[in-house]
Tab-separated table of C-alpha atoms and ligand atoms in Angstrom:
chain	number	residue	atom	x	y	z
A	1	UNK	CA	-46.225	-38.432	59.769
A	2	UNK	CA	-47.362	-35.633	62.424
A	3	UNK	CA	-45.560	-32.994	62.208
A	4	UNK	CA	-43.615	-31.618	65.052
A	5	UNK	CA	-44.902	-28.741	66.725
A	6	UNK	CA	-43.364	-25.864	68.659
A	7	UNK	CA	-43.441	-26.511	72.354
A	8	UNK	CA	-45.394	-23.719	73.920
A	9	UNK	CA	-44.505	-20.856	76.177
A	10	UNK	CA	-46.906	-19.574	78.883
A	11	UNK	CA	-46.305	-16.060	80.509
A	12	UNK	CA	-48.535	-14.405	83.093
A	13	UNK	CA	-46.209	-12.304	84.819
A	14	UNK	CA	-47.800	-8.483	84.165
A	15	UNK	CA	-50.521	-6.506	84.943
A	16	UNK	CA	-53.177	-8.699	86.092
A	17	UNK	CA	-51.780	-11.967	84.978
A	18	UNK	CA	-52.923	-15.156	86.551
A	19	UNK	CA	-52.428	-18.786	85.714
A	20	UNK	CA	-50.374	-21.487	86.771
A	21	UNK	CA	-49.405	-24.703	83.799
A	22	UNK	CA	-50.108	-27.905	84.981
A	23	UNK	CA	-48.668	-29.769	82.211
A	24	UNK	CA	-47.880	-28.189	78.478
A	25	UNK	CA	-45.943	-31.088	77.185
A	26	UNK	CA	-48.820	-31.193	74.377
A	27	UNK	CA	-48.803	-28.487	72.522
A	28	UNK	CA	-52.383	-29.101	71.388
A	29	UNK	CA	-53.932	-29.662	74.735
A	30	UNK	CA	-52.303	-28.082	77.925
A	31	UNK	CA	-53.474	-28.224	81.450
A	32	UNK	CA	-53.891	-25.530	83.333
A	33	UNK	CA	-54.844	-24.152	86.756
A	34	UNK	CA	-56.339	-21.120	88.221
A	35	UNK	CA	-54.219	-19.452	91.023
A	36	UNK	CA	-55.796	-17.890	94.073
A	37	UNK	CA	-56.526	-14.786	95.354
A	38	UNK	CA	-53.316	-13.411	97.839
A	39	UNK	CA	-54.617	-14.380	101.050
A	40	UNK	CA	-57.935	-15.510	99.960
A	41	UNK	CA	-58.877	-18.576	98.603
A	42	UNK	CA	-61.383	-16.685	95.919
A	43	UNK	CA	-60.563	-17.397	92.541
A	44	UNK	CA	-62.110	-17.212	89.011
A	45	UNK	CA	-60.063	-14.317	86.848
A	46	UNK	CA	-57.353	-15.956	84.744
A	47	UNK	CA	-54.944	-13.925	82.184
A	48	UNK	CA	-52.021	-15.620	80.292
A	49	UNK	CA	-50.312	-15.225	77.269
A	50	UNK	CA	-48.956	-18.231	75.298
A	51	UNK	CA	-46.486	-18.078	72.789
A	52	UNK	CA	-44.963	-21.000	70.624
A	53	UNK	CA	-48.428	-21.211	68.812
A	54	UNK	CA	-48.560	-22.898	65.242
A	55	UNK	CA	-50.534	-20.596	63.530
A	56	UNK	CA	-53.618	-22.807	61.277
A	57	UNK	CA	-53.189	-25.418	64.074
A	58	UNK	CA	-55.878	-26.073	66.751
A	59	UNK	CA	-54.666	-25.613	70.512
A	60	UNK	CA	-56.760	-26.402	73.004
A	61	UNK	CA	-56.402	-25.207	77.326
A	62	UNK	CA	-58.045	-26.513	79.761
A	63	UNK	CA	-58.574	-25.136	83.631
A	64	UNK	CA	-58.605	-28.157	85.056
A	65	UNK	CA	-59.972	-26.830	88.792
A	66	UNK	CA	-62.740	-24.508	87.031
A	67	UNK	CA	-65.256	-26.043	89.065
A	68	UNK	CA	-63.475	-25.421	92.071
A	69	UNK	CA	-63.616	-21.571	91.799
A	70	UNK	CA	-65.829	-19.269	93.351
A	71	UNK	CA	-68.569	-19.370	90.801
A	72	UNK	CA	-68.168	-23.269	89.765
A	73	UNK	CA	-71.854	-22.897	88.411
A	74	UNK	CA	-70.351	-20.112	86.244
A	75	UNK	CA	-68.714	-21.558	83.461
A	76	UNK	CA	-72.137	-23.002	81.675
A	77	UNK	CA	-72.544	-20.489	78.822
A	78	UNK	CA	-69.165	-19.087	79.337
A	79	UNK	CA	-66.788	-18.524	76.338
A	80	UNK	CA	-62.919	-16.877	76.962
A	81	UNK	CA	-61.574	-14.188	75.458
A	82	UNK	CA	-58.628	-13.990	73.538
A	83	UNK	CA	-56.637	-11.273	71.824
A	84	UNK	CA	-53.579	-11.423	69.457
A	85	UNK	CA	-52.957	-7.743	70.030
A	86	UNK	CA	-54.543	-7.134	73.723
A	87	UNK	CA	-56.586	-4.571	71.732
A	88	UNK	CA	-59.176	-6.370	69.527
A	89	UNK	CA	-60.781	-9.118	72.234
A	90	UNK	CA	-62.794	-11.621	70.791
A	91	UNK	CA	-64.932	-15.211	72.032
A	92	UNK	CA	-63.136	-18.777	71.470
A	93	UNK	CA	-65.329	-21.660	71.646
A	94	UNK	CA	-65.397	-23.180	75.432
A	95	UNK	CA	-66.994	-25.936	76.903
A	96	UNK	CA	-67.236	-26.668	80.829
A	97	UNK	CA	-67.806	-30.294	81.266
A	98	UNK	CA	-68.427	-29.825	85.202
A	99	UNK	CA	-65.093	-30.025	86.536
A	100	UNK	CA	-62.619	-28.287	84.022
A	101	UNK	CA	-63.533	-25.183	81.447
A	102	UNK	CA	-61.632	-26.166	78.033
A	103	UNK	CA	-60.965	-24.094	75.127
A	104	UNK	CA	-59.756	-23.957	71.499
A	105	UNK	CA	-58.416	-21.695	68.970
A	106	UNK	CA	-56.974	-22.031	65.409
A	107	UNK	CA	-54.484	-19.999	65.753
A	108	UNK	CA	-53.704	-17.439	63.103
A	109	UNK	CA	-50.362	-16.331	64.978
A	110	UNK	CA	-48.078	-18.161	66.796
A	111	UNK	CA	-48.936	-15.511	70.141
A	112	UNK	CA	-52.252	-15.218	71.499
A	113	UNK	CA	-53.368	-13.877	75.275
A	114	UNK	CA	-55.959	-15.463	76.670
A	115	UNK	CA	-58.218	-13.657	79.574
A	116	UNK	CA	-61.580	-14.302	81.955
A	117	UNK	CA	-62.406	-11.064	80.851
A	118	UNK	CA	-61.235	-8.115	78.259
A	119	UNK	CA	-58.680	-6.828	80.721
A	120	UNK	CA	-58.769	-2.925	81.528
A	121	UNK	CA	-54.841	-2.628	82.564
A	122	UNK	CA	-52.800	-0.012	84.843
A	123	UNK	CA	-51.357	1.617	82.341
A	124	UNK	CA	-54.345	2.282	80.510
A	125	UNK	CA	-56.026	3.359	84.069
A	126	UNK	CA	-53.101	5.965	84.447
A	127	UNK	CA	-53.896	7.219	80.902
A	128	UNK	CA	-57.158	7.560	81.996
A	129	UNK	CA	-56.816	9.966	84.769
A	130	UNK	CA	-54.146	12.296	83.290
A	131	UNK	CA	-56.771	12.596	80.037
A	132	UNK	CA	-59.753	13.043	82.584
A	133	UNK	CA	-57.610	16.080	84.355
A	134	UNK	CA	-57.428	17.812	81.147
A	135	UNK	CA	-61.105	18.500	80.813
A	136	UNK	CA	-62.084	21.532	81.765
A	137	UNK	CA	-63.950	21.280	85.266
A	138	UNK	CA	-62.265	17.707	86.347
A	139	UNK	CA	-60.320	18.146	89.119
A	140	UNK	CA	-58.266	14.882	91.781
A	141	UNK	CA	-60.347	15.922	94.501
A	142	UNK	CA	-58.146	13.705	96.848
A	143	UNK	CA	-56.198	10.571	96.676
A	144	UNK	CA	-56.016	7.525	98.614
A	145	UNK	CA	-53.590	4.441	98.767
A	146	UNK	CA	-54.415	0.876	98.982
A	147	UNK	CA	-52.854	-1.703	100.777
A	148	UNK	CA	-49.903	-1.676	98.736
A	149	UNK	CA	-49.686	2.169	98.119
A	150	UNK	CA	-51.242	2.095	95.058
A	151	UNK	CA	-53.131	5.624	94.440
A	152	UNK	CA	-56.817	5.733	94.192
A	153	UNK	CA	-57.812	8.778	92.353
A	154	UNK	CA	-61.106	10.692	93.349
A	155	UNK	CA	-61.995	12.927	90.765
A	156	UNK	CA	-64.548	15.256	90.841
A	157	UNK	CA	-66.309	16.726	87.820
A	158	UNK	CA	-67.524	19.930	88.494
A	159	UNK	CA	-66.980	22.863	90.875
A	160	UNK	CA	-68.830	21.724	93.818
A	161	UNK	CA	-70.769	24.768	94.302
A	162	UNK	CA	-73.582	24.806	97.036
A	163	UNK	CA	-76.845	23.147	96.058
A	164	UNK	CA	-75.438	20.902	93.515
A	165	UNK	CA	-76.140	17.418	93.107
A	166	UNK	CA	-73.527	14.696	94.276
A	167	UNK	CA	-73.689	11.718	92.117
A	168	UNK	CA	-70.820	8.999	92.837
A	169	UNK	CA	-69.468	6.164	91.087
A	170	UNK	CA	-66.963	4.060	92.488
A	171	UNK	CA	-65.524	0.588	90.360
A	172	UNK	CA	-63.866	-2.376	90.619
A	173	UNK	CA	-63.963	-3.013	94.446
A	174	UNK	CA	-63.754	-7.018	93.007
A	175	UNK	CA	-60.447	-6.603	90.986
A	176	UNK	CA	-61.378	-9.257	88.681
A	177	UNK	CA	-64.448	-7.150	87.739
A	178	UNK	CA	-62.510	-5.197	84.693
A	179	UNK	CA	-65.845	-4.663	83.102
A	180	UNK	CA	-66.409	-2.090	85.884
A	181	UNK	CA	-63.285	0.043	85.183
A	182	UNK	CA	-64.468	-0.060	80.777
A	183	UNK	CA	-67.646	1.374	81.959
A	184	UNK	CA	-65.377	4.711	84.247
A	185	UNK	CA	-63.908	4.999	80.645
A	186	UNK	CA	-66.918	5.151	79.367
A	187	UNK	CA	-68.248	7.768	81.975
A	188	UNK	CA	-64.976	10.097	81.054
A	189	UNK	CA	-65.667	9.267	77.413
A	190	UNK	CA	-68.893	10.405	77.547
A	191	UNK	CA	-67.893	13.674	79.939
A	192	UNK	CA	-65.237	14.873	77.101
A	193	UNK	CA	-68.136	14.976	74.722
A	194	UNK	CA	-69.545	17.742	76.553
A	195	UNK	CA	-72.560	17.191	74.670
A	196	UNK	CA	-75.915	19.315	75.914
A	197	UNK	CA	-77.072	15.986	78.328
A	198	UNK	CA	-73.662	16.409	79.829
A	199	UNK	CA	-74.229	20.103	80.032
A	200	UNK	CA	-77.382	19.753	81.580
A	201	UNK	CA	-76.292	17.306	84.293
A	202	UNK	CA	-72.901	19.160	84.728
A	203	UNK	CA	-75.068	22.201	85.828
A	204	UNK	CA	-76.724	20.909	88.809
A	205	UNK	CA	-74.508	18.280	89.862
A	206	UNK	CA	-71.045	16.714	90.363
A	207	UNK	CA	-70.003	13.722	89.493
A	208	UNK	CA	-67.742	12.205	92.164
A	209	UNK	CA	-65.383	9.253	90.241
A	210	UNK	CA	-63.358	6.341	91.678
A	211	UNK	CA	-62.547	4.401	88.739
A	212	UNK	CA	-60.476	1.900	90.298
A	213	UNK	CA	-61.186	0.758	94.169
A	214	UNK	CA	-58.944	-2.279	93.959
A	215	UNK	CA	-55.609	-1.433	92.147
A	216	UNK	CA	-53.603	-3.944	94.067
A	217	UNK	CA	-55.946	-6.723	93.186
A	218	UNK	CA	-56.129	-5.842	89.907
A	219	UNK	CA	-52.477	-5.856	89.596
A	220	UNK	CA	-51.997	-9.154	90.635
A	221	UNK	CA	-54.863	-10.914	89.034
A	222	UNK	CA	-57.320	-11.531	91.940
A	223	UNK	CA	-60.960	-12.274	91.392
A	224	UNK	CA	-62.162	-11.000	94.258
A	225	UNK	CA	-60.462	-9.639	97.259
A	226	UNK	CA	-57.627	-6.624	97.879
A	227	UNK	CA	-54.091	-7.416	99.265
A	228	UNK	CA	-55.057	-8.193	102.397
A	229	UNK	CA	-57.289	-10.749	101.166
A	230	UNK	CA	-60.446	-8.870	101.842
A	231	UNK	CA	-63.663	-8.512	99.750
A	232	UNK	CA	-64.106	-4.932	99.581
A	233	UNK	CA	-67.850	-4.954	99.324
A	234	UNK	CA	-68.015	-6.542	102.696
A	235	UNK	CA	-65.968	-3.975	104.500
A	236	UNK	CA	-68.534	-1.332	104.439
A	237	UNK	CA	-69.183	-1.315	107.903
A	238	UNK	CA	-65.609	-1.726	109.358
A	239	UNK	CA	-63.650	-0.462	107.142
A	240	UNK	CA	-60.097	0.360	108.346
A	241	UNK	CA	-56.490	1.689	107.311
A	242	UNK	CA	-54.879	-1.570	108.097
A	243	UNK	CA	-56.814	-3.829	106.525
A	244	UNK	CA	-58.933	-2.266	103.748
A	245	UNK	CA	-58.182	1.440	103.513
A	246	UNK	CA	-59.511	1.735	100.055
A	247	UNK	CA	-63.106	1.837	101.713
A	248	UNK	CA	-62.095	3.656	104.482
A	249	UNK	CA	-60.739	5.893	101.462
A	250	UNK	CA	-64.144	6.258	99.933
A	251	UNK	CA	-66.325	6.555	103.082
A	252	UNK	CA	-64.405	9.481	104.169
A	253	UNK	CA	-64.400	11.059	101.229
A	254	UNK	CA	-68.382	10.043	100.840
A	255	UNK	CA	-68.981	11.756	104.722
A	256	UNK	CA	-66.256	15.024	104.007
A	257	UNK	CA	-68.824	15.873	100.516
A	258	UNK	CA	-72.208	13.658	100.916
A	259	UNK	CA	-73.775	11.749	98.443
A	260	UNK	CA	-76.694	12.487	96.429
A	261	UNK	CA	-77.207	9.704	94.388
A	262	UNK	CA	-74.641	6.413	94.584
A	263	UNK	CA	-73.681	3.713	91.674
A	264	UNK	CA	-71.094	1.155	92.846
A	265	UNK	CA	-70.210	-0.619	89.598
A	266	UNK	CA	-69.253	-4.506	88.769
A	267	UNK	CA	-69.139	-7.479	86.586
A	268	UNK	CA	-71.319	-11.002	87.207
A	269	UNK	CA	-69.972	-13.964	86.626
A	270	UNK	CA	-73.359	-16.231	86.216
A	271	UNK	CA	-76.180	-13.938	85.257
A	272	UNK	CA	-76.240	-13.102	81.735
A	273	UNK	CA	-77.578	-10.026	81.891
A	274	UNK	CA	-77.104	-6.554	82.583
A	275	UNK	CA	-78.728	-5.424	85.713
A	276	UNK	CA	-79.018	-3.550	89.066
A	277	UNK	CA	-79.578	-4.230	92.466
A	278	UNK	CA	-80.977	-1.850	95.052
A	279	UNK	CA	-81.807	-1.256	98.903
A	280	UNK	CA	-85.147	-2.658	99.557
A	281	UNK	CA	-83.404	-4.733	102.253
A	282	UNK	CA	-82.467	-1.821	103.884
A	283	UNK	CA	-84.055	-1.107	107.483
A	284	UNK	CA	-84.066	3.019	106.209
A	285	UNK	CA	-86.054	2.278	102.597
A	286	UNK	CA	-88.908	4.311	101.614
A	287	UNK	CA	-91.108	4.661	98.632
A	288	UNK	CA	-88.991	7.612	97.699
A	289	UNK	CA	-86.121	5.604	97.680
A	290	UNK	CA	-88.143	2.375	95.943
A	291	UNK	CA	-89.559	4.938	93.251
A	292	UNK	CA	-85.961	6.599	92.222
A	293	UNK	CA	-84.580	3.160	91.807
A	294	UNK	CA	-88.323	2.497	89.656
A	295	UNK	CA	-87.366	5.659	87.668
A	296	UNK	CA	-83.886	5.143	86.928
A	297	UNK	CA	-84.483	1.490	85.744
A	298	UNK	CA	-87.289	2.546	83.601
A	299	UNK	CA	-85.170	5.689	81.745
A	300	UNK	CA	-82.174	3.367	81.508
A	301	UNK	CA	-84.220	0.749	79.607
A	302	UNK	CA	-85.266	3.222	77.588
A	303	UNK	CA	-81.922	4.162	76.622
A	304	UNK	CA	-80.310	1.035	75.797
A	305	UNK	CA	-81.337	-2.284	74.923
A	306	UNK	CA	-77.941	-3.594	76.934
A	307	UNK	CA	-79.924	-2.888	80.164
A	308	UNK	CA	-83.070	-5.049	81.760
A	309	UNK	CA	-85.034	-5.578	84.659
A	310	UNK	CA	-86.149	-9.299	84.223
A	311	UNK	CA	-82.773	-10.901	85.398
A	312	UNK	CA	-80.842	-10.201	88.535
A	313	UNK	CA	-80.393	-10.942	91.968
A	314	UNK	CA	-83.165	-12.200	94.408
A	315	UNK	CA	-84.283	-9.219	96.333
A	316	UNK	CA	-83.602	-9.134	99.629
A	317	UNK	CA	-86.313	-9.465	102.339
A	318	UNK	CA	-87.339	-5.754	103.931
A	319	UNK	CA	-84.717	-5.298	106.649
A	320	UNK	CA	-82.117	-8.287	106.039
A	321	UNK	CA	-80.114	-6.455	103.115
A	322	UNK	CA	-76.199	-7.302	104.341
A	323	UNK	CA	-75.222	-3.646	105.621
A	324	UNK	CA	-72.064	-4.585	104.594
A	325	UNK	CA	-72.019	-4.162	101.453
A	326	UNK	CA	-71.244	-0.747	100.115
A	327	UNK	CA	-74.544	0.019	97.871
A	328	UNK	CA	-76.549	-0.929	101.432
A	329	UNK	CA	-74.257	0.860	103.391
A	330	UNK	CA	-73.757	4.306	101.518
A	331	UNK	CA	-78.089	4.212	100.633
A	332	UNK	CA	-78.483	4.167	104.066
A	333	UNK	CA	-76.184	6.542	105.549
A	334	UNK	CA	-76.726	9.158	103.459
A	335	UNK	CA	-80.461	8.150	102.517
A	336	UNK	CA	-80.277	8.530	98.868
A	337	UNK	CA	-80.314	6.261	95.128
A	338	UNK	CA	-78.015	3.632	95.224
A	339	UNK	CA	-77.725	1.154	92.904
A	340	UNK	CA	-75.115	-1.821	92.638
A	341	UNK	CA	-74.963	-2.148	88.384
A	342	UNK	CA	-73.756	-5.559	87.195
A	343	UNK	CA	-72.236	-6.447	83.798
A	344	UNK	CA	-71.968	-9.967	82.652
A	345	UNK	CA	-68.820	-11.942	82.242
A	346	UNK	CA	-70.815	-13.707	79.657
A	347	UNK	CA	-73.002	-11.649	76.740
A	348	UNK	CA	-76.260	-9.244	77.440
A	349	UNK	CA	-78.365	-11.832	76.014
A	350	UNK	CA	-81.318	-9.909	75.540
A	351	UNK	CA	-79.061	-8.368	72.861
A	352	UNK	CA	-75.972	-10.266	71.877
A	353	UNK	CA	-73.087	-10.332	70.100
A	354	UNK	CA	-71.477	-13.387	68.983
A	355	UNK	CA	-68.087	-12.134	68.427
A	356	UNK	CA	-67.616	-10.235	71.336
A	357	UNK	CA	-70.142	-11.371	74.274
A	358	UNK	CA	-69.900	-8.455	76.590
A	359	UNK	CA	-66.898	-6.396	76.269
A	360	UNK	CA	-65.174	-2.922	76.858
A	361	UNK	CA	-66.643	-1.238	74.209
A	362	UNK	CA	-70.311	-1.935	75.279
A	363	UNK	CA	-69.496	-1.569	79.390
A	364	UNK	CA	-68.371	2.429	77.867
A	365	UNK	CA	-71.629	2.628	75.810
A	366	UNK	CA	-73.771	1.812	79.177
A	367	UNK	CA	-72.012	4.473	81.065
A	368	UNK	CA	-73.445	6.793	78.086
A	369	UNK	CA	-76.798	6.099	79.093
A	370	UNK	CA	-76.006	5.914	82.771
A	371	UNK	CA	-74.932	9.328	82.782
A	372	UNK	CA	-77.824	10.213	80.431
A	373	UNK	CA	-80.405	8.798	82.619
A	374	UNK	CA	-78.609	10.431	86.000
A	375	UNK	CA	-79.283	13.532	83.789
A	376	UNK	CA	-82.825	13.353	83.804
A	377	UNK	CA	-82.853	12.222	87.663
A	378	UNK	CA	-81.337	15.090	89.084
A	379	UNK	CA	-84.027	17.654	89.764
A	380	UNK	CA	-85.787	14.398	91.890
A	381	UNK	CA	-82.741	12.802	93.618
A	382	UNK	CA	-83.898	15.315	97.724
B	1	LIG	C1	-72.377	-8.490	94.621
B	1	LIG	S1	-73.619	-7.527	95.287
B	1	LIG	C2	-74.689	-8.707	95.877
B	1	LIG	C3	-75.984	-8.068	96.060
B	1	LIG	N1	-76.962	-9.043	96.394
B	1	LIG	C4	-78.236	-8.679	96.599
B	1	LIG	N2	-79.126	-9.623	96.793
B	1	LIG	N3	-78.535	-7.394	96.574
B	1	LIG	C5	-71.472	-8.983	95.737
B	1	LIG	O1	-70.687	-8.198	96.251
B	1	LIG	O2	-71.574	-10.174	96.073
B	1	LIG	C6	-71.677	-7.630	93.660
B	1	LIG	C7	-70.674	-8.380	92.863
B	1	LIG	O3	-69.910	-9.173	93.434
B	1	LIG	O4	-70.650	-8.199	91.661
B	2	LIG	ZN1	-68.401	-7.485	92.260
């Protein structure tokens, strides 16, 4: 005789939760949905918790409109994430069979969350900035407000004296991208060490933060877009208050300081790789500008085997880079490094880790060595 099992509960109303149930009348197989972006018809980020689970018995989900999202060639190679403490995030076994992504877990508790991604979450964000205003030499430079009136913290480290270096790193214009806001940890992580790299780069330059671009998005569980169901890295060349005033936010900050050296940081949902990708589409390149973007790929492989230069996007043609993006836009405006820096959705697999795949912990790691390699950059940035 089967046994009888629990009927299931399925929650996604908090911080970045997304998913709608399509039918979880079977306990061991429920159907699920992706919801949209507000606005937008981007989606691909999912976050739900399900509780009702009969721990040592197999339950299997399945997004049934995977292949409808905005990366439908994604979810080859992908495995979810899942977490019985929203802490420790580990892989569950996933297949995508072309139209829906399905997977499984034996559950050792009866409540597990399930995510696209290892979620970075407000609360841990707000943590994050009162801990980075105790170092010494961290100031909030300014604040802006998104769509929603969400702050959007600019911190600066450093005292901004004349001559300095400005190095800035914004993340998480695409909300869904919590990789990107790990890595800002990371950079703050590595900051509080105030070990002698830090000291080194600390005295000739500032580092200009924006941890999180997108805080309405992220909030309510968007892939891509902010609440007015625009993609932030196509607003850099008409940005505005009304509809996407956290770019208007950081250009105005960007033109009231100037920027040295620029890093706009997200997450990829197909490569699996890390990676950047630069300005030679950009009608203002140079071979200064093509042989900083040479030198900091070079140091950073050096650093860390979770970087390469194999995989990434296609370059873009000299003088068709989209100038709307903001790594195109800010390079040439203020005619300096600027890199886009991707982290996979899926593992580095030049050096992988079954459990994990990419995760927080190794998104903070990189932003070691990013900061380590803007280190030894700064005496060559003018
Ligand atoms: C990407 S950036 C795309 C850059 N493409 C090339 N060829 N340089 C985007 O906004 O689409 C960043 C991202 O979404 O992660
Ligand atoms: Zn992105």
């Amino acid at each position: 005789m089967t046994a009888t099992l629990t009927s299931l509960h399925i929650d996604c109303d908090f911080d970045a939760g997304n998913i709608q149930v399509l039918d979880a009348s079977d306990p061991c197989r429920v159907h699920l949905a992706i919801r949209p972006d507000t606005h937008s018809d981007h989606f691909q980020w999912f976050y739900f918790k399900v509780s009702g689970l009969t721990p040592g018995q197999v339950h299997r989900f399945s997004l049934d409109n995977a292949s409808q999202s905005s990366y439908g060639n994604a979810w080859s190679g992908y495995q979810a994430v899942a977490s019985y403490d929203r802490n420790d995030w580990f892989r569950v076994p996933s297949q995508f069979n072309g139209q829906a992504l399905s997977f499984e877990i034996q559950a050792r508790e009866t409540e597990a969350w399930f995510a696209y991604f290892e979620p970075y979450p407000r609360a841990r964000h707000n943590q994050l900035i009162d801990r980075a205003l105790q170092l010494p030499g961290v100031e909030l430079l300014a604040s802006g407000r998104s769509v929603q009136g969400r702050d959007i913290a600019l911190l600066r480290a450093g005292d901004g004296a004349p001559g300095k270096r400005k190095l800035w790193l914004i993340a998480q214009q695409h909300p869904g991208e919590h990789m990107a806001e790990w890595f800002m940890e990371g950079v703050i992580d590595r900051l509080q060490s105030n070990d002698s790299v830090i000291r080194q780069l600390l005295a000739r330059a500032d580092l200009y933060l924006i941890p999180n671009m997108n805080p309405d998005g992220a909030f309510h569980g968007h892939l891509r877009t902010n609440f007015k169901g625009k993609d932030l890295n196509r607003a850099w060349q008409d940005a505005s208050v009304e509809a996407s005033p956290e770019v208007f936010f950081a250009q105005t900050q960007m033109q009231r300081y100037g920027v040295d050296a620029f890093i706009d940081v997200h997450g990829d949902e197909e490569i699996p790789h890390v990676f950047t990708a630069a300005c030679e589409g950009n009608p203002g390149y140079t071979p200064r500008l093509a042989a900083l973007e040479e030198q900091f790929r070079t140091a950073l492989c050096r650093l860390t085997p979770d970087f390469q230069t194999t995989y990434g996007y296609t370059r873009d043609q000299p003088g068709q880079a989209n100038m709307t993006l903001a790594c195109n836009a800010v390079g040439e405006t203020h005619d300096c490094l600027s890199l886009t820096l991707e982290m996979p959705f899926k593992d580095h697999d030049d050096a992988p880790d079954a459990v994990t795949g990419w995760s927080g912990k190794r998104s903070k790691a990189l932003a070691g060595a990013v900061l380590e390699t803007l280190a030894g950059m700064t005496g060559a940035l003018r």
